[in-house]
Each structure stands twice: as structure tokens, then as C-alpha cells.
PDB file of C-alpha atoms in Angstrom:
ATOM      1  CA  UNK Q   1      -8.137   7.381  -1.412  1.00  0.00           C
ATOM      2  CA  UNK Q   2      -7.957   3.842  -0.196  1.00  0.00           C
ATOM      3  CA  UNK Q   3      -5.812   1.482   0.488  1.00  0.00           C
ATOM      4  CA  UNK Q   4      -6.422  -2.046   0.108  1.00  0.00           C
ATOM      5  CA  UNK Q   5      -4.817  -5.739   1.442  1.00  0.00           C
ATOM      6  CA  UNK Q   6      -5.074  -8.860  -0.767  1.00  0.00           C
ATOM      7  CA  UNK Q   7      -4.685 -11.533   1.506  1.00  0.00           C
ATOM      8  CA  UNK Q   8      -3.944 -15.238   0.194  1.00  0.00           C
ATOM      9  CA  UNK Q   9      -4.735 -18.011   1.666  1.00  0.00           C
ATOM     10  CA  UNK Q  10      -5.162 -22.283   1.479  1.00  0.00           C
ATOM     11  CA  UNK Q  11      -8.107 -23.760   2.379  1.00  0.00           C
ATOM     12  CA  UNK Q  12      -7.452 -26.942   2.774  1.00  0.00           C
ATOM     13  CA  UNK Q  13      -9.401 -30.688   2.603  1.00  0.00           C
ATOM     14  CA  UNK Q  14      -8.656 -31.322   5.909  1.00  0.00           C
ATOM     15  CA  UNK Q  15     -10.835 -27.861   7.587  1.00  0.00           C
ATOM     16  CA  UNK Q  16      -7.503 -25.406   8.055  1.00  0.00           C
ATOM     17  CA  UNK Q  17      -7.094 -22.559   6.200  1.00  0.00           C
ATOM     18  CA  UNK Q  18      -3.154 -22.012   5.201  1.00  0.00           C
ATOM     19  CA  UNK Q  19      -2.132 -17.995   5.225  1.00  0.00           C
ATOM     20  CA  UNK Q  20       0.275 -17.612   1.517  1.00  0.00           C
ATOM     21  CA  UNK Q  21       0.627 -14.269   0.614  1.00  0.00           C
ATOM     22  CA  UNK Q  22      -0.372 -10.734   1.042  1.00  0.00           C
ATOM     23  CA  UNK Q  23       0.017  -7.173  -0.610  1.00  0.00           C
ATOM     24  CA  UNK Q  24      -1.028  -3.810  -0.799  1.00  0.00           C
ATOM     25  CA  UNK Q  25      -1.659  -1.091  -2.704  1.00  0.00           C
ATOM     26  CA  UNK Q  26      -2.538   2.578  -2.345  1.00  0.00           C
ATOM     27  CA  UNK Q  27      -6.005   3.183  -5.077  1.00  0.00           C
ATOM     28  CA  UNK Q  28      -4.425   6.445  -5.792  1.00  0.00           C
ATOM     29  CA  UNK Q  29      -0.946   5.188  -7.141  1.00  0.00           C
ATOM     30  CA  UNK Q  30      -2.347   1.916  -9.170  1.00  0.00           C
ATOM     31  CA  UNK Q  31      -0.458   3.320 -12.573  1.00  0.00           C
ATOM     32  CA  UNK Q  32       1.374   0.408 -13.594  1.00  0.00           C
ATOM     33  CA  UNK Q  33       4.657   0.896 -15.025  1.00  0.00           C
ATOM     34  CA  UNK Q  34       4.996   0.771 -19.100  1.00  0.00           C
ATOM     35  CA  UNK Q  35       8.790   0.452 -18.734  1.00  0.00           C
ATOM     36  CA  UNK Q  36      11.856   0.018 -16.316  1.00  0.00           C
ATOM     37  CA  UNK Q  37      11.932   3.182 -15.089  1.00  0.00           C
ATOM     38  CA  UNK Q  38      10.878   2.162 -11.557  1.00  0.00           C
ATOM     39  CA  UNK Q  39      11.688   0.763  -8.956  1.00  0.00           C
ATOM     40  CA  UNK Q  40      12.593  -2.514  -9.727  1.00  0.00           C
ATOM     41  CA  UNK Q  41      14.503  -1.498 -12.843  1.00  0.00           C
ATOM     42  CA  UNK Q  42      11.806  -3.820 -14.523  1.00  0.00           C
ATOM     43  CA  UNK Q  43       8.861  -3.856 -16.821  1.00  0.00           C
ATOM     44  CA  UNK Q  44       5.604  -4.746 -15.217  1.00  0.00           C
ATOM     45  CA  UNK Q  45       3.532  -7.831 -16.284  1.00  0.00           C
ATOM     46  CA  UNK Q  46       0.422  -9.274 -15.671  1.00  0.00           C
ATOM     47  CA  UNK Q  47       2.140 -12.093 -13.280  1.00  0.00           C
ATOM     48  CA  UNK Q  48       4.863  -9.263 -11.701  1.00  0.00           C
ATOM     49  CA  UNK Q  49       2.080  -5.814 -11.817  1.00  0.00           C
ATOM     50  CA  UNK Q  50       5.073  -2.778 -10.985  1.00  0.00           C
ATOM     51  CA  UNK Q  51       3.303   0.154  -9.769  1.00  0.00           C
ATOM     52  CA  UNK Q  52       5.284   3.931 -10.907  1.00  0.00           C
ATOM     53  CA  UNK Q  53       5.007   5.140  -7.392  1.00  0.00           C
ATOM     54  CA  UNK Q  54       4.997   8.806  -9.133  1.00  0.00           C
ATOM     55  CA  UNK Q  55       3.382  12.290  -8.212  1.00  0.00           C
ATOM     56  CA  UNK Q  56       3.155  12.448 -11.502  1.00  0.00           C
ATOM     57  CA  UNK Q  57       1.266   9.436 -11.891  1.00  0.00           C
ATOM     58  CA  UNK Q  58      -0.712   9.571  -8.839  1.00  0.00           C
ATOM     59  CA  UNK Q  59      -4.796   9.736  -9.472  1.00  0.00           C
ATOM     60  CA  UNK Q  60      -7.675   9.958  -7.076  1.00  0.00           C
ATOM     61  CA  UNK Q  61     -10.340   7.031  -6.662  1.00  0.00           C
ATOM     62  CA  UNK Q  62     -13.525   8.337  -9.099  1.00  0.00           C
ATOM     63  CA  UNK Q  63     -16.562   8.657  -7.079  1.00  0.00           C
ATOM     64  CA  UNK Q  64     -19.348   5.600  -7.648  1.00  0.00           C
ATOM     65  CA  UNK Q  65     -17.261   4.244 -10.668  1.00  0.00           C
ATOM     66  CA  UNK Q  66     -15.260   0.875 -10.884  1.00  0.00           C
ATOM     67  CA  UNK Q  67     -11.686   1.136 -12.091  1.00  0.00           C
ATOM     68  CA  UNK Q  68      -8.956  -1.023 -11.987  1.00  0.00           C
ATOM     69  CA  UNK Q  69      -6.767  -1.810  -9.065  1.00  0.00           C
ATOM     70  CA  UNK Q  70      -3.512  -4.303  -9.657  1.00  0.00           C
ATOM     71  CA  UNK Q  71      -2.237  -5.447  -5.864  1.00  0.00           C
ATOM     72  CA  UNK Q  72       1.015  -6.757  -6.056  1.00  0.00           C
ATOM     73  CA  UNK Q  73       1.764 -10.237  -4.272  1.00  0.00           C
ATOM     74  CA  UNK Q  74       5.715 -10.544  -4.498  1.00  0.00           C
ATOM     75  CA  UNK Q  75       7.104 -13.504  -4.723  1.00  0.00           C
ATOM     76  CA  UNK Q  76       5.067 -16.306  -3.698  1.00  0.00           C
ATOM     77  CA  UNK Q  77       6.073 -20.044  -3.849  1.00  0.00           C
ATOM     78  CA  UNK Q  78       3.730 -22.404  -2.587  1.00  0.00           C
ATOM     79  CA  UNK Q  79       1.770 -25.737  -3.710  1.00  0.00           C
ATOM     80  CA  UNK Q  80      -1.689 -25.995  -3.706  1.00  0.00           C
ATOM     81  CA  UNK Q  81      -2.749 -29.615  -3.315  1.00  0.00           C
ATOM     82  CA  UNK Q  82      -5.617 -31.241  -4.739  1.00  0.00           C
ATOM     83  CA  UNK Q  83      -8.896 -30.855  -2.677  1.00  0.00           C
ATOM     84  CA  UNK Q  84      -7.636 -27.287  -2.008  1.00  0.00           C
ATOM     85  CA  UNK Q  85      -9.434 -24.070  -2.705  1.00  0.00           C
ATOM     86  CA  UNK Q  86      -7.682 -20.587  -2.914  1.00  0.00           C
ATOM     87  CA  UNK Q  87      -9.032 -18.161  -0.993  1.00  0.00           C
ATOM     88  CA  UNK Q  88      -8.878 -14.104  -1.934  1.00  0.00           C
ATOM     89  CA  UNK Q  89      -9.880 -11.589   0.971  1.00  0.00           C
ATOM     90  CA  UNK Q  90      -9.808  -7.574  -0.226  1.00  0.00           C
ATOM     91  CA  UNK Q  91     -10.371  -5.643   2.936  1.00  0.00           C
ATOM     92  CA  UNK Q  92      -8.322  -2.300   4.392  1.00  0.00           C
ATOM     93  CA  UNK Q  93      -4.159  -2.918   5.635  1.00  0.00           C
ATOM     94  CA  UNK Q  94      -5.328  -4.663   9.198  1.00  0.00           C
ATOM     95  CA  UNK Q  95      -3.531  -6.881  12.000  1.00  0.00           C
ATOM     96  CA  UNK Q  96      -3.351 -10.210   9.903  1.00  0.00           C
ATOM     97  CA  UNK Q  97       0.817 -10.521   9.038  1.00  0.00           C
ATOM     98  CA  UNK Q  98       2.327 -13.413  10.180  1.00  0.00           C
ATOM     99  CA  UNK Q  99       5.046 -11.583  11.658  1.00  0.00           C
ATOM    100  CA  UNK Q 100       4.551  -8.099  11.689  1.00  0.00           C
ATOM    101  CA  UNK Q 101       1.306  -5.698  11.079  1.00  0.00           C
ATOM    102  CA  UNK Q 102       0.396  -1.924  10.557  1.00  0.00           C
ATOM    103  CA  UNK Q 103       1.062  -0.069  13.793  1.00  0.00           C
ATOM    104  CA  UNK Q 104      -2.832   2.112  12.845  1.00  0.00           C
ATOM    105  CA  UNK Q 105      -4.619   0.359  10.056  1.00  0.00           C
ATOM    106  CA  UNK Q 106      -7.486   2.973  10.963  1.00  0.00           C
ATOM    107  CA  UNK Q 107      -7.493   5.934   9.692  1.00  0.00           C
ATOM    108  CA  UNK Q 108      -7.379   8.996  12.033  1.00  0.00           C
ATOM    109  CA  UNK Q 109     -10.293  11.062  10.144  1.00  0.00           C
ATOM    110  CA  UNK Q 110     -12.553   9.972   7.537  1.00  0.00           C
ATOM    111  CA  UNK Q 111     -13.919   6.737   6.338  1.00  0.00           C
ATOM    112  CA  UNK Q 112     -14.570   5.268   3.027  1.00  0.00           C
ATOM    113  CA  UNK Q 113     -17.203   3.187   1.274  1.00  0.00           C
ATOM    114  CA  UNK Q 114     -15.223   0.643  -1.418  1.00  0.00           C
ATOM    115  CA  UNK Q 115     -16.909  -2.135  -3.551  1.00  0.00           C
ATOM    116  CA  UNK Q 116     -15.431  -4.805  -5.179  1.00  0.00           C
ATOM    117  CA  UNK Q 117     -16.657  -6.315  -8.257  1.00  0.00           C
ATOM    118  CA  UNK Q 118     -17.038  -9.635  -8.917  1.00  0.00           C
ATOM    119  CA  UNK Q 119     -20.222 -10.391 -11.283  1.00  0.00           C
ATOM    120  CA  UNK Q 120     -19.191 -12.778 -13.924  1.00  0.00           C
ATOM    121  CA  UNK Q 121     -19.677  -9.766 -16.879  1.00  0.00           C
ATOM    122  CA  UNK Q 122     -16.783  -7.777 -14.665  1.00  0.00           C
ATOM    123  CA  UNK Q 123     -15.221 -10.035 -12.599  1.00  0.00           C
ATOM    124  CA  UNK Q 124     -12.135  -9.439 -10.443  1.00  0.00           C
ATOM    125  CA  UNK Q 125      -9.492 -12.114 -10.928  1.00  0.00           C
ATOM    126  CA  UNK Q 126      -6.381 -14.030  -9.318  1.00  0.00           C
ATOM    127  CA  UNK Q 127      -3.635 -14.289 -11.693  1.00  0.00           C
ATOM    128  CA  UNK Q 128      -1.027 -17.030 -10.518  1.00  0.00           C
ATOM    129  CA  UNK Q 129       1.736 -19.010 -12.454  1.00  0.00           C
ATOM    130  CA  UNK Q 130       1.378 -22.706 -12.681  1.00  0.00           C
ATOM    131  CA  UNK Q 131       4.420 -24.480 -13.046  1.00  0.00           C
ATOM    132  CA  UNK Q 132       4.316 -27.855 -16.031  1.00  0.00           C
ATOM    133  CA  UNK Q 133       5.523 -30.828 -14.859  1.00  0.00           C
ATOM    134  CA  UNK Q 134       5.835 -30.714 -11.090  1.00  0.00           C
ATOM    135  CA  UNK Q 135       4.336 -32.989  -8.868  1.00  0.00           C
ATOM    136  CA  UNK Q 136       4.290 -32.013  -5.417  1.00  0.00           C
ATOM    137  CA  UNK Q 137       6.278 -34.486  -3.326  1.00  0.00           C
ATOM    138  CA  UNK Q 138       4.420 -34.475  -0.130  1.00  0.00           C
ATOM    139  CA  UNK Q 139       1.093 -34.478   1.492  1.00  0.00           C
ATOM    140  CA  UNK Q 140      -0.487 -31.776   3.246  1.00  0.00           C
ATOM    141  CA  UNK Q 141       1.838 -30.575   6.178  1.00  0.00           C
ATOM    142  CA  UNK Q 142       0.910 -30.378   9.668  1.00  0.00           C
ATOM    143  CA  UNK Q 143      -1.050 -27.368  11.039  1.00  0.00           C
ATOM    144  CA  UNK Q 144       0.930 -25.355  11.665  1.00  0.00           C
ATOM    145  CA  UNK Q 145       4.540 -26.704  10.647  1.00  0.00           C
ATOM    146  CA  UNK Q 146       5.248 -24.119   7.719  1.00  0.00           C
ATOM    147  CA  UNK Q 147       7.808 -21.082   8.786  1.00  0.00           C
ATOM    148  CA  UNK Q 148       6.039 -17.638   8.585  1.00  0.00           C
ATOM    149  CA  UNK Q 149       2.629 -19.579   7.198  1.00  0.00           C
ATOM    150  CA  UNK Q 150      -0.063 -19.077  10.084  1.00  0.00           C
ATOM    151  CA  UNK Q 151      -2.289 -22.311  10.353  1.00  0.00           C
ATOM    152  CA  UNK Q 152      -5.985 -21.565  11.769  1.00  0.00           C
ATOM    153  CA  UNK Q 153      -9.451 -23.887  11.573  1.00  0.00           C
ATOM    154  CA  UNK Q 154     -11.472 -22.379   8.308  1.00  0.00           C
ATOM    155  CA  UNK Q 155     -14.272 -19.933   8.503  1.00  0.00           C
ATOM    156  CA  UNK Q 156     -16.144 -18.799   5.657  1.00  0.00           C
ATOM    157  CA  UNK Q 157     -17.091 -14.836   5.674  1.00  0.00           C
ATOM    158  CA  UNK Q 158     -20.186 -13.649   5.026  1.00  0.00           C
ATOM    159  CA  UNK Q 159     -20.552 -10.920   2.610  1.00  0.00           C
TER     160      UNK Q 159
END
């Protein structure tokens, strides 16, 4: 088993990279929910993925095969400027919250080898809403100046 972070961030025109969102999901409990028996009394959707959280449901990660992992980012509202690139890191649960983090994002025994895909035959994908009609009012704020949004210089990572 595995479990994975999808962290969001900005990068903006002007070199800063602007932290948005993050989630997280457990590998072993990605069964999405067909209905609104869970726990947000909801059906899941591509834009809201709902996860069953069941025993039942629960299924290990297949050894050297790809399958499909939906990480839930609740409830982001943010505007992405023009000149701005999103940015998607997939790594382990580690130390990067604005304002809180896992108390031991390593595990105590074991370790695991994960891949990603992201060929353009298979690619992994960001699904976001975009709203019609709304023009964003402002320029880019001050680094940092937004509440709970980390500000740092950009780096790119090196796969």
C-alpha cells in the first residue's frame, strides 16, 4: 500500500511559486463512490472524486501494473493569472502544509517503489473547474500576502 500527496501549486511570471491545494489518498481505498452512501451523503464526480472508505471496498496496489488513483483536492478557490503555470507534485504525505503536517510521514518498516504515468498514450491529468465570465480583479499579490498560501522563489524538480 501507498499513500500519496497531490500538492498544488502557482508558479507564477514573476519567479514565486504560490502553494493552492493539497490531498491525499490511501492506493488501497481509491474505490470511488457510485452513490451517496458515504461520507459526504453525496455522489462522486469527476470535479468532487468521493472515495467509499470501506473494508469492503478496500484493494491492494497490483504489483508492476498501473491503475487508477483519484486524490481528492477539496475545495479549492483560487485564480490563476495569465503568465501562470500550474504545477502538480505526487510524492508520499511529507512536511509541506502550510499550517500543519504529518507527525511520521515515514514509514516505520518497509519501503515502496511507485511510478507515475504520464506518457501522452496514458497520461495522468488535473481536472479543475473554470468559471465563464470572471475576470480576475487584481494583479498578482505580494509574496507572501495570501492567508494559509505559503509564498517561496520557484525551483523546478528534476525527475
Amino acid at each position: 500500500d501507498v499513500d500519496l500527496q497531490a500538492t498544488i501549486t502557482e508558479v507564477r511570471p514573476d519567479g514565486n511559486e504560490t502553494f493552492v491545494q493539497n490531498g491525499y489518498m490511501r492506493a488501497s481505498a481509491r474505490k470511488l463512490s457510485t452513490d451517496s452512501d458515504n461520507i459526504f451523503k453525496r455522489p462522486s464526480t469527476l470535479l468532487d472524486p468521493i472515495p467509499t472508505f470501506t473494508e469492503a471496498d478496500a484493494r491492494r496496489m497490483p504489483r508492476r501494473k498501473f491503475v487508477k488513483v483519484a486524490i481528492p483536492l477539496y475545495y479549492q478557490g483560487h485564480a490563476y493569472r495569465a503568465g501562470s503555470r500550474i504545477r502538480v507534485t505526487i510524492a508520499g504525505p511529507n512536511g509541506q502544509q502550510p499550517v500543519w503536517s504529518f507527525g511520521e510521514p515515514r514509514p516505520k518498516t518497509g519501503t515502496s517503489k511507485v511510478a507515475i504515468r504520464f506518457r501522452p498514450k496514458r497520461p495522468s491529468v488535473l481536472v479543475l473547474p473554470v468559471i465563464p465570465g470572471f475576470e480576475v480583479p487584481t494583479e498578482l499579490p505580494p509574496c507572501p500576502s495570501l492567508r494559509n498560501q505559503p509564498c517561496r522563489p520557484y525551483q523546478p524538480i528534476v525527475n
